[in-house]
PDB file of C-alpha atoms and ligand atoms in Angstrom:
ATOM      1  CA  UNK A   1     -68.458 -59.354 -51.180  1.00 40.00           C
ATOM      2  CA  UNK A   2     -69.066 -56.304 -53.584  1.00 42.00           C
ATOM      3  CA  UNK A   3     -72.197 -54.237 -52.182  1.00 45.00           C
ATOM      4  CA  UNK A   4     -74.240 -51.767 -54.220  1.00 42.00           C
ATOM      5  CA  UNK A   5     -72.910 -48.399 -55.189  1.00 46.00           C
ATOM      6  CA  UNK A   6     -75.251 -45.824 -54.391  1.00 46.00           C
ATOM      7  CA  UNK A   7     -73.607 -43.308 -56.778  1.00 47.00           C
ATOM      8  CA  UNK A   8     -72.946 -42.924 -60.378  1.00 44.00           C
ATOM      9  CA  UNK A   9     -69.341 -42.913 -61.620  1.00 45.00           C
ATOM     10  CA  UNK A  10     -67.181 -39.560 -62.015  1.00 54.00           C
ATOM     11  CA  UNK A  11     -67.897 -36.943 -59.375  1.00 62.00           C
ATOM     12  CA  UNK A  12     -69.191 -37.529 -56.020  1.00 75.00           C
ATOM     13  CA  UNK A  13     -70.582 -35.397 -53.010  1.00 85.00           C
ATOM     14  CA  UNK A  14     -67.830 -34.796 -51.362  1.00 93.00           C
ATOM     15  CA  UNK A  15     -66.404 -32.913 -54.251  1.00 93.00           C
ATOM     16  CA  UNK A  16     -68.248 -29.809 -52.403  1.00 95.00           C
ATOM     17  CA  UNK A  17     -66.087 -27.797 -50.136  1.00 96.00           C
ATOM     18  CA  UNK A  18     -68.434 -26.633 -47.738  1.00 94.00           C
ATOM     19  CA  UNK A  19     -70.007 -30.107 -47.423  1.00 94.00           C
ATOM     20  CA  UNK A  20     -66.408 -31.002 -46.418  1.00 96.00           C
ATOM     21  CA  UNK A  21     -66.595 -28.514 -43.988  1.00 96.00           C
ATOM     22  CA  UNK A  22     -68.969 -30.061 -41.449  1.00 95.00           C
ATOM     23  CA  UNK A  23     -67.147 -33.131 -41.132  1.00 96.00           C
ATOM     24  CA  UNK A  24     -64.454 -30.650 -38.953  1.00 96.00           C
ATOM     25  CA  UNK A  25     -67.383 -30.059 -36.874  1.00 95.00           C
ATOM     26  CA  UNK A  26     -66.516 -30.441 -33.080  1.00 94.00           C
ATOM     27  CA  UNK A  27     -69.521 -32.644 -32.693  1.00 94.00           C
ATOM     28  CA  UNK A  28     -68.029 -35.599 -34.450  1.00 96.00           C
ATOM     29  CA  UNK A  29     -66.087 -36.256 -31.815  1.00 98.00           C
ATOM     30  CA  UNK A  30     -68.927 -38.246 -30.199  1.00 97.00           C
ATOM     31  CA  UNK A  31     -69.419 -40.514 -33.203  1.00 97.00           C
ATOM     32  CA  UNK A  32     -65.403 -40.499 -34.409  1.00 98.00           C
ATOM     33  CA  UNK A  33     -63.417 -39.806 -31.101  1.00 98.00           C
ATOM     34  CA  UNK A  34     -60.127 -39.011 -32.203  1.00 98.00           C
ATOM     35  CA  UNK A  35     -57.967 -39.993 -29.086  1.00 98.00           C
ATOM     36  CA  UNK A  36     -59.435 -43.784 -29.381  1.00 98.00           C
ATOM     37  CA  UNK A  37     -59.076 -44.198 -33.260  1.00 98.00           C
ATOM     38  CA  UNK A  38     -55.680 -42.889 -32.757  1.00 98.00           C
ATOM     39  CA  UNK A  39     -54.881 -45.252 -29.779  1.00 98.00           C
ATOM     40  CA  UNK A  40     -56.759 -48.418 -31.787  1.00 98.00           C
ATOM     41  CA  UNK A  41     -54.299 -47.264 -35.133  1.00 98.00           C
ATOM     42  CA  UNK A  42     -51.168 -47.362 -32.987  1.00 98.00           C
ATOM     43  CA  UNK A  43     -49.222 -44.911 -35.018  1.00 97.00           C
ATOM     44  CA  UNK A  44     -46.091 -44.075 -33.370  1.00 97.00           C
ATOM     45  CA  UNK A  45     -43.069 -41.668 -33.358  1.00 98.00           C
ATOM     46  CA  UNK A  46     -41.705 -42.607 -36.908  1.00 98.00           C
ATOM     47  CA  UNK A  47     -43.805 -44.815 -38.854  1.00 98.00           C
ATOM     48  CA  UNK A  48     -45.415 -43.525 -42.077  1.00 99.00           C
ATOM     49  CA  UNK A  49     -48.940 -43.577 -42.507  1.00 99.00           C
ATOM     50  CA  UNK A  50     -51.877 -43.362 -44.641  1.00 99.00           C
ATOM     51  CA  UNK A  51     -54.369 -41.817 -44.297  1.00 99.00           C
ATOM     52  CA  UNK A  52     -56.899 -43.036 -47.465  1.00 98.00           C
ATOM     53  CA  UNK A  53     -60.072 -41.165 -48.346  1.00 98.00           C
ATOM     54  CA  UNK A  54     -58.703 -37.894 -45.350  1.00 98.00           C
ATOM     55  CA  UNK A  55     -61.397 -36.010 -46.555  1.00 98.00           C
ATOM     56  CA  UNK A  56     -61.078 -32.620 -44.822  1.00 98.00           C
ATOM     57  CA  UNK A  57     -58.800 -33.851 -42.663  1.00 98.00           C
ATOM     58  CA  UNK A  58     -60.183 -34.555 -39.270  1.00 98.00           C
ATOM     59  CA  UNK A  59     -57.459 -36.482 -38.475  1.00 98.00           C
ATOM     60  CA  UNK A  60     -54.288 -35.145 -40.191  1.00 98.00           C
ATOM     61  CA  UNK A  61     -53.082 -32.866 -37.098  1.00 98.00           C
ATOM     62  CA  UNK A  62     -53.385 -36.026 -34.692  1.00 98.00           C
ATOM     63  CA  UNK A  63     -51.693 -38.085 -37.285  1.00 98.00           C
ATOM     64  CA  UNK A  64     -48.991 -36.052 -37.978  1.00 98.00           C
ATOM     65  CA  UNK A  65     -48.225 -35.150 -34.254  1.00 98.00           C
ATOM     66  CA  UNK A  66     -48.531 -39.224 -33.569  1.00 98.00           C
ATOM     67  CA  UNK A  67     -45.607 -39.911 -35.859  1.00 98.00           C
ATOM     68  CA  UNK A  68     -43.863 -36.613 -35.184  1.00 98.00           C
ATOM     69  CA  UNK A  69     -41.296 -34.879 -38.038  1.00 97.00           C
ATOM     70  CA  UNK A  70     -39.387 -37.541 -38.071  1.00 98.00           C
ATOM     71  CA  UNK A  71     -42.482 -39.896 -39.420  1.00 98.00           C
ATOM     72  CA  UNK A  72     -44.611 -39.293 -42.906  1.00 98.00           C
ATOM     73  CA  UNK A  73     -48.075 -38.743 -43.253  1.00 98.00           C
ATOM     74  CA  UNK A  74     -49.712 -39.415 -46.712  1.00 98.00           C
ATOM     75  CA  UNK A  75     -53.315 -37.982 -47.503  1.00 98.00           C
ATOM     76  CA  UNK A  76     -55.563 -39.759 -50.255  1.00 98.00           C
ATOM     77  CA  UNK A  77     -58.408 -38.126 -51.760  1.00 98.00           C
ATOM     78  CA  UNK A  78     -60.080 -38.425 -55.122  1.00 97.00           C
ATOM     79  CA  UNK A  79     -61.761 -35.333 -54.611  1.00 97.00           C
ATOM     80  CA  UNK A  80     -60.130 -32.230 -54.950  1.00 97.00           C
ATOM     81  CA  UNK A  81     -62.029 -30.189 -52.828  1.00 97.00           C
ATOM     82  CA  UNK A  82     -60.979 -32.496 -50.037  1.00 98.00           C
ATOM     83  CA  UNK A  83     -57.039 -31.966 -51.249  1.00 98.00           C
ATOM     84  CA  UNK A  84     -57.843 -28.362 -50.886  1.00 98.00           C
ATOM     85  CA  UNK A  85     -58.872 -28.430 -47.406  1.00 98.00           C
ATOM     86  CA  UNK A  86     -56.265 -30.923 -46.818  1.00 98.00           C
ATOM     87  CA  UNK A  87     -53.526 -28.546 -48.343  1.00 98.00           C
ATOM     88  CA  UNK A  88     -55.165 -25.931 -45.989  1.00 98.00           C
ATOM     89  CA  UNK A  89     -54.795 -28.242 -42.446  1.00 98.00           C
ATOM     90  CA  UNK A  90     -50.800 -28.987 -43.977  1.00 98.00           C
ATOM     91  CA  UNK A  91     -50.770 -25.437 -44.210  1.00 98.00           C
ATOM     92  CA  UNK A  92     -51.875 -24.603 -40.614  1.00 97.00           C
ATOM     93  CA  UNK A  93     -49.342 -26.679 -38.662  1.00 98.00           C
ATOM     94  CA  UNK A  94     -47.403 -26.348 -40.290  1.00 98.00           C
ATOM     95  CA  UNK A  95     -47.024 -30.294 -41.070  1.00 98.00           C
ATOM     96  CA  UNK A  96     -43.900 -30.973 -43.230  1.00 98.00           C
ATOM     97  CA  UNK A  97     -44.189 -34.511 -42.845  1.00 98.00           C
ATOM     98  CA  UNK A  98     -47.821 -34.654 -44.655  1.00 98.00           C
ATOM     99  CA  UNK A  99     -47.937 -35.042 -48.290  1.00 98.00           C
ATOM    100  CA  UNK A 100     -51.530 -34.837 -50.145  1.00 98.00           C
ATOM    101  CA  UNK A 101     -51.649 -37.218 -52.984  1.00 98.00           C
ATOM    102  CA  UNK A 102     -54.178 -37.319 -55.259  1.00 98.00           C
ATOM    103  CA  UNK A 103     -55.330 -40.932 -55.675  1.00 98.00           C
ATOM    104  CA  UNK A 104     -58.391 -43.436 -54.180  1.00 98.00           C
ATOM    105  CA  UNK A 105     -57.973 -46.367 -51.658  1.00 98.00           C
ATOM    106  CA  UNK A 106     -58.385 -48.670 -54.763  1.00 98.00           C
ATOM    107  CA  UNK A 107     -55.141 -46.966 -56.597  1.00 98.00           C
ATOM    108  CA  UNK A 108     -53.529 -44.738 -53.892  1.00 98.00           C
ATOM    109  CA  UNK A 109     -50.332 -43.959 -55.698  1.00 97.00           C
ATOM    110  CA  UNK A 110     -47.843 -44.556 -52.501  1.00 98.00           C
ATOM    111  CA  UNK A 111     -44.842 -47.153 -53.047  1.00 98.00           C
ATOM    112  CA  UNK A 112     -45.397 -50.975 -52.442  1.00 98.00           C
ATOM    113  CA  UNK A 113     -43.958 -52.257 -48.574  1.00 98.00           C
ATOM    114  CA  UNK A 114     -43.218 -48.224 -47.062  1.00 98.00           C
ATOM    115  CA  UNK A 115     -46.576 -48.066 -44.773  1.00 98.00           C
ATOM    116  CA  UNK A 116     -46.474 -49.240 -41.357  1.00 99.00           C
ATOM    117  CA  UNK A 117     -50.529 -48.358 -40.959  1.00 99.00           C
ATOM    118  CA  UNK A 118     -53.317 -47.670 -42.929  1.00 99.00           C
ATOM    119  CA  UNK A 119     -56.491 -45.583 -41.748  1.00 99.00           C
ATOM    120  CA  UNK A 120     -59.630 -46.087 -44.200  1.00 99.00           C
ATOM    121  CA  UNK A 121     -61.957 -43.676 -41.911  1.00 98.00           C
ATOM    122  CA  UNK A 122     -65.890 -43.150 -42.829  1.00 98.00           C
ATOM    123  CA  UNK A 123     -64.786 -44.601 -46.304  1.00 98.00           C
ATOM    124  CA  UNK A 124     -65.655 -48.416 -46.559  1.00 98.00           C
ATOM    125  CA  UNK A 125     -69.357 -47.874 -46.787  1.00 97.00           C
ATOM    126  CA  UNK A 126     -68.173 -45.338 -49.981  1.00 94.00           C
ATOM    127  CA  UNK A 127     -65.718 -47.901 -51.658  1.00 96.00           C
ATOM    128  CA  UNK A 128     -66.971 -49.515 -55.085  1.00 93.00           C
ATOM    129  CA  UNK A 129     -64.466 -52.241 -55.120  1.00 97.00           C
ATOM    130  CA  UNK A 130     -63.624 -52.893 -51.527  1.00 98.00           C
ATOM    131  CA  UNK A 131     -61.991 -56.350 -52.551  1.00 98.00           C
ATOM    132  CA  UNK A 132     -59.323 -54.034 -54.820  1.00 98.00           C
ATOM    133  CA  UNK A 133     -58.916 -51.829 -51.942  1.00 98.00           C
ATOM    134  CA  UNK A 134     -57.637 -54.707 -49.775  1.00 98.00           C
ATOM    135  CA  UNK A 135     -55.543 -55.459 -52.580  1.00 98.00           C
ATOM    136  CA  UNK A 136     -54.307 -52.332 -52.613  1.00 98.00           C
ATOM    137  CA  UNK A 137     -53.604 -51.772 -49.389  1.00 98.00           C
ATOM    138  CA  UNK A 138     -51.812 -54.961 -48.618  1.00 98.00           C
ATOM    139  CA  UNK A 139     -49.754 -53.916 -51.552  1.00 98.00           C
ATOM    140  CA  UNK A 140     -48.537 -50.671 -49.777  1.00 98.00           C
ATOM    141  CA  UNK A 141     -48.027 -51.858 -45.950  1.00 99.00           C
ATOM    142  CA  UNK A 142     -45.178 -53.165 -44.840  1.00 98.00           C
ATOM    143  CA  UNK A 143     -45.373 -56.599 -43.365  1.00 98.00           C
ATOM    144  CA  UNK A 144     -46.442 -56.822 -40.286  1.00 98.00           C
ATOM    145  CA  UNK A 145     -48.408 -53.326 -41.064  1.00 98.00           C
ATOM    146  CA  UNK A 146     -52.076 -52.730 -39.482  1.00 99.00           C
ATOM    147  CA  UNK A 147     -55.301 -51.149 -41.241  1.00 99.00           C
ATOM    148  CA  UNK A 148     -57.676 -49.716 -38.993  1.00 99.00           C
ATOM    149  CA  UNK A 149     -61.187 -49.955 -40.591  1.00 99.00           C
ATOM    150  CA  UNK A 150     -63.578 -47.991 -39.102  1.00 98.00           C
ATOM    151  CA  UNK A 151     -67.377 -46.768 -40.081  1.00 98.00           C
ATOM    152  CA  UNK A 152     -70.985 -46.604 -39.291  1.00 98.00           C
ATOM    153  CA  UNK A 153     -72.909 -49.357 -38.045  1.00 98.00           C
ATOM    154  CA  UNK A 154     -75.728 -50.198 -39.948  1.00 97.00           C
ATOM    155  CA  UNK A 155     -78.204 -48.790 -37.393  1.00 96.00           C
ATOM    156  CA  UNK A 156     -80.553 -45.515 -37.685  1.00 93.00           C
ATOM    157  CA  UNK A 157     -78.567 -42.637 -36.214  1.00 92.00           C
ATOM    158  CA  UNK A 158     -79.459 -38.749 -36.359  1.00 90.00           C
ATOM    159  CA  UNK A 159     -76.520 -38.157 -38.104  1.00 91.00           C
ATOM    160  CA  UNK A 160     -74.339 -40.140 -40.976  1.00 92.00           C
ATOM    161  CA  UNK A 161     -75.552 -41.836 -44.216  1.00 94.00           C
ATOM    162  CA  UNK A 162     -78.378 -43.451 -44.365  1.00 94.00           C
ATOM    163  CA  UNK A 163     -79.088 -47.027 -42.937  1.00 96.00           C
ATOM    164  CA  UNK A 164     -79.198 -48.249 -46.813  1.00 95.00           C
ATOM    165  CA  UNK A 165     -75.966 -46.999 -47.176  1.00 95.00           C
ATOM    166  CA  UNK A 166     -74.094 -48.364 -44.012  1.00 97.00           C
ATOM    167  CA  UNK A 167     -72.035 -51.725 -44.194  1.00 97.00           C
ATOM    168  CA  UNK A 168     -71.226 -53.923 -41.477  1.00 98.00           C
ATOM    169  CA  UNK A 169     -68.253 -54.846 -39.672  1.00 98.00           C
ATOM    170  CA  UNK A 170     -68.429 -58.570 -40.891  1.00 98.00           C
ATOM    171  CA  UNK A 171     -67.926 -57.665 -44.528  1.00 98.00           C
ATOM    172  CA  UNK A 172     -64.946 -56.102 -44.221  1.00 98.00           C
ATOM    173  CA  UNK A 173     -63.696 -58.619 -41.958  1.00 98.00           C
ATOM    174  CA  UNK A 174     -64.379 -61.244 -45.028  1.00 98.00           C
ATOM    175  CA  UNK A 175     -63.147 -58.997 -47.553  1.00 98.00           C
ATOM    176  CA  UNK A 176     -60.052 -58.235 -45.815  1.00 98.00           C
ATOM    177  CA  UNK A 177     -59.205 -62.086 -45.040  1.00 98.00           C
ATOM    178  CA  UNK A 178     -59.898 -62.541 -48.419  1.00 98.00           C
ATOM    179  CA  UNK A 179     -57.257 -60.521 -49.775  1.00 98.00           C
ATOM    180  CA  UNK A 180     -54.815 -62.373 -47.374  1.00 98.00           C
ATOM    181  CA  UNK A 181     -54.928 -60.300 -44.445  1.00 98.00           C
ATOM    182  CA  UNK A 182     -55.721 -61.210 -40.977  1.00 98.00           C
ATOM    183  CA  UNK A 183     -58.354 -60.034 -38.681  1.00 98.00           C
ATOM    184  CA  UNK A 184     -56.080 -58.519 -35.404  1.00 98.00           C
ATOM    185  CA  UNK A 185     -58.511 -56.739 -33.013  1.00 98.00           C
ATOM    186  CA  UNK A 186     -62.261 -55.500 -33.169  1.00 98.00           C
ATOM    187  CA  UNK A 187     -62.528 -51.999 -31.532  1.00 98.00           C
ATOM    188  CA  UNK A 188     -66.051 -50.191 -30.403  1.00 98.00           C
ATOM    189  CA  UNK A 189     -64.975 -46.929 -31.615  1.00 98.00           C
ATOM    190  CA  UNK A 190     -67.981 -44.723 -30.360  1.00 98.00           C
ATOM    191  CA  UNK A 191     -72.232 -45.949 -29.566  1.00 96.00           C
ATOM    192  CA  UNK A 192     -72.479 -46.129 -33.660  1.00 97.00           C
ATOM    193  CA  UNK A 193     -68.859 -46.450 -35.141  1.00 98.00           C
ATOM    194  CA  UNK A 194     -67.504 -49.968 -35.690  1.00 98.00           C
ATOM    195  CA  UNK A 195     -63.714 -50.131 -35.738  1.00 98.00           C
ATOM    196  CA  UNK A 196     -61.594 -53.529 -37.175  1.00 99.00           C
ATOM    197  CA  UNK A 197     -57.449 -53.995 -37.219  1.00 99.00           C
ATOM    198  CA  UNK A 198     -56.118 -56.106 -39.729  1.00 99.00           C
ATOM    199  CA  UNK A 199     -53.067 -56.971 -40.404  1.00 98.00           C
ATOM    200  CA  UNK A 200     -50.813 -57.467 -43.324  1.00 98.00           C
ATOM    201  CA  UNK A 201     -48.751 -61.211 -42.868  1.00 95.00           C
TER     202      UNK A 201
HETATM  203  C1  SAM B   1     -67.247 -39.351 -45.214  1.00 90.96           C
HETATM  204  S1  SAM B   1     -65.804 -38.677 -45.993  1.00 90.96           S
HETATM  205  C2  SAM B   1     -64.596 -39.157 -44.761  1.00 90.96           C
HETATM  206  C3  SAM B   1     -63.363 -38.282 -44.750  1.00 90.96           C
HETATM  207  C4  SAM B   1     -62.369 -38.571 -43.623  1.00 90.96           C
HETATM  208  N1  SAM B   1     -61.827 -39.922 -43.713  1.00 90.96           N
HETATM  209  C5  SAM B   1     -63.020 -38.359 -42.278  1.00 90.96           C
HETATM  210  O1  SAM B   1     -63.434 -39.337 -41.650  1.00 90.96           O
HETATM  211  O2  SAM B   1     -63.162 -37.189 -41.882  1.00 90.96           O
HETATM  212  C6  SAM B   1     -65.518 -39.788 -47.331  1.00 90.96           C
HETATM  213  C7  SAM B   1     -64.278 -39.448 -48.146  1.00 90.96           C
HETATM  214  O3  SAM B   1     -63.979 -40.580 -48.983  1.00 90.96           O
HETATM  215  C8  SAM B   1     -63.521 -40.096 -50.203  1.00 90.96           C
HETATM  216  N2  SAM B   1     -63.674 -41.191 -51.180  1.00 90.96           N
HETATM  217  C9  SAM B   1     -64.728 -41.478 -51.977  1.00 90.96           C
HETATM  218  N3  SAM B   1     -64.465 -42.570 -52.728  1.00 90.96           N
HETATM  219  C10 SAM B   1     -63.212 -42.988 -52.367  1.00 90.96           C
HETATM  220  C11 SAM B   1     -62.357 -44.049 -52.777  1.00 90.96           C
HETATM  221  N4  SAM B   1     -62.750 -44.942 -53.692  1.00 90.96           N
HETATM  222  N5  SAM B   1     -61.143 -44.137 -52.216  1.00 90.96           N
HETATM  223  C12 SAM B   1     -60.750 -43.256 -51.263  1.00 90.96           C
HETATM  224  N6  SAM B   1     -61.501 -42.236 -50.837  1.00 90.96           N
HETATM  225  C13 SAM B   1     -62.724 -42.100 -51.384  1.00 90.96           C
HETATM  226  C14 SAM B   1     -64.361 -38.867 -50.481  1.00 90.96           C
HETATM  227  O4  SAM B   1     -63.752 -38.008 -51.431  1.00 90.96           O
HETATM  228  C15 SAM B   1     -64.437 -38.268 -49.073  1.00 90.96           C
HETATM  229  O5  SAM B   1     -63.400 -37.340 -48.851  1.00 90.96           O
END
């Protein structure tokens, strides 16, 4: 189930700030709604969660205020432009239950069995080794723990990567059985977003 990497290896685009910057663009919203990802994650007063590839952290305010200061938000990013604006989103909360970790959905860094959810958000179509990503993050939920994938449908939108880049639903639903996991709900996120829950046994 690999796919084609469009990129070399080492740096990639997102290790430019300002290019991070538009994905906080209002505008999103109509493509990446926060309110339903949040709702399809079901993150709750407590749990910890990870968020893998944040980015510039479109989603770290909702997350953290989901699982409240009693909870624990982890941020993965490779890139460390994106921990910059991440550090900068902690900053404005303030968010002491968010911790930025330098790491990659493949090798995220956070203990085995101490996630209750995992959010891979605008990242699967970016993943070189989605089956080691599975891997990885059956390694770090808890049992009984849900990933919410969600990403572009490979259809021609005004906005988003290109078609050539985009990956469909069903391969993460085979990847993700193949690493053991098992397919819980199938979500239309927004007119172009596909959204998939699976869960850890
Ligand atoms: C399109 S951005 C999405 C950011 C954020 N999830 C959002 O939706 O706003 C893709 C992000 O994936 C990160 N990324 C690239 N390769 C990755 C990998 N192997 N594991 C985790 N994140 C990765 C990039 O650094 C970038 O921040």
């Amino acid at each position: 189930v690999a796919h084609e990497h469009p990129h070399g290896h080492g740096e990639t685009r997102w290790d430019d700030y300002g290019r991070l910057s538009r994905l906080l663009d209002p505008r999103r919203e109509t493509w990446y709604p926060r309110a339903v990802i949040l709702a399809a994650l079901r993150a709750d007063e407590g749990m910890t969660v990870a968020d893998v590839g944040a980015g510039s952290g479109y989603m770290i305010q909702g997350l953290a205020v989901a699982v409240g200061e009693a909870g624990k938000v982890f941020a993965v990013d490779p890139s460390p432009a994106a921990r910059l604006h991440l550090l900068e989103r902690v900053r404005e909360g303030p968010f002491p239950q968010v911790r930025v970790l330098e790491g990659t959905a493949e090798s995220t860094g956070i203990p085995a069995d101490s996630v209750d959810r995992v959010l891979w958000q605008a990242i699967y179509h970016e993943l070189r080794d989605p089956a080691a990503a599975f891997r990885e993050a059956v390694r770090i939920l808890k049992p009984g723990g849900r990933l919410l994938v969600v990403d572009w449908e490979p259809q021609e939108t005004e906005v988003g990567p290109p078609l050539s880049e985009r990956v469909a639903r069903e391969h993460a639903e085979e990847a993700g059985q193949a690493a053991g996991m098992t397919v819980a709900e199938r979500i239309t996120v927004s007119g172009a977003v596909w959204g998939l829950a699976l869960h850890r046994p």
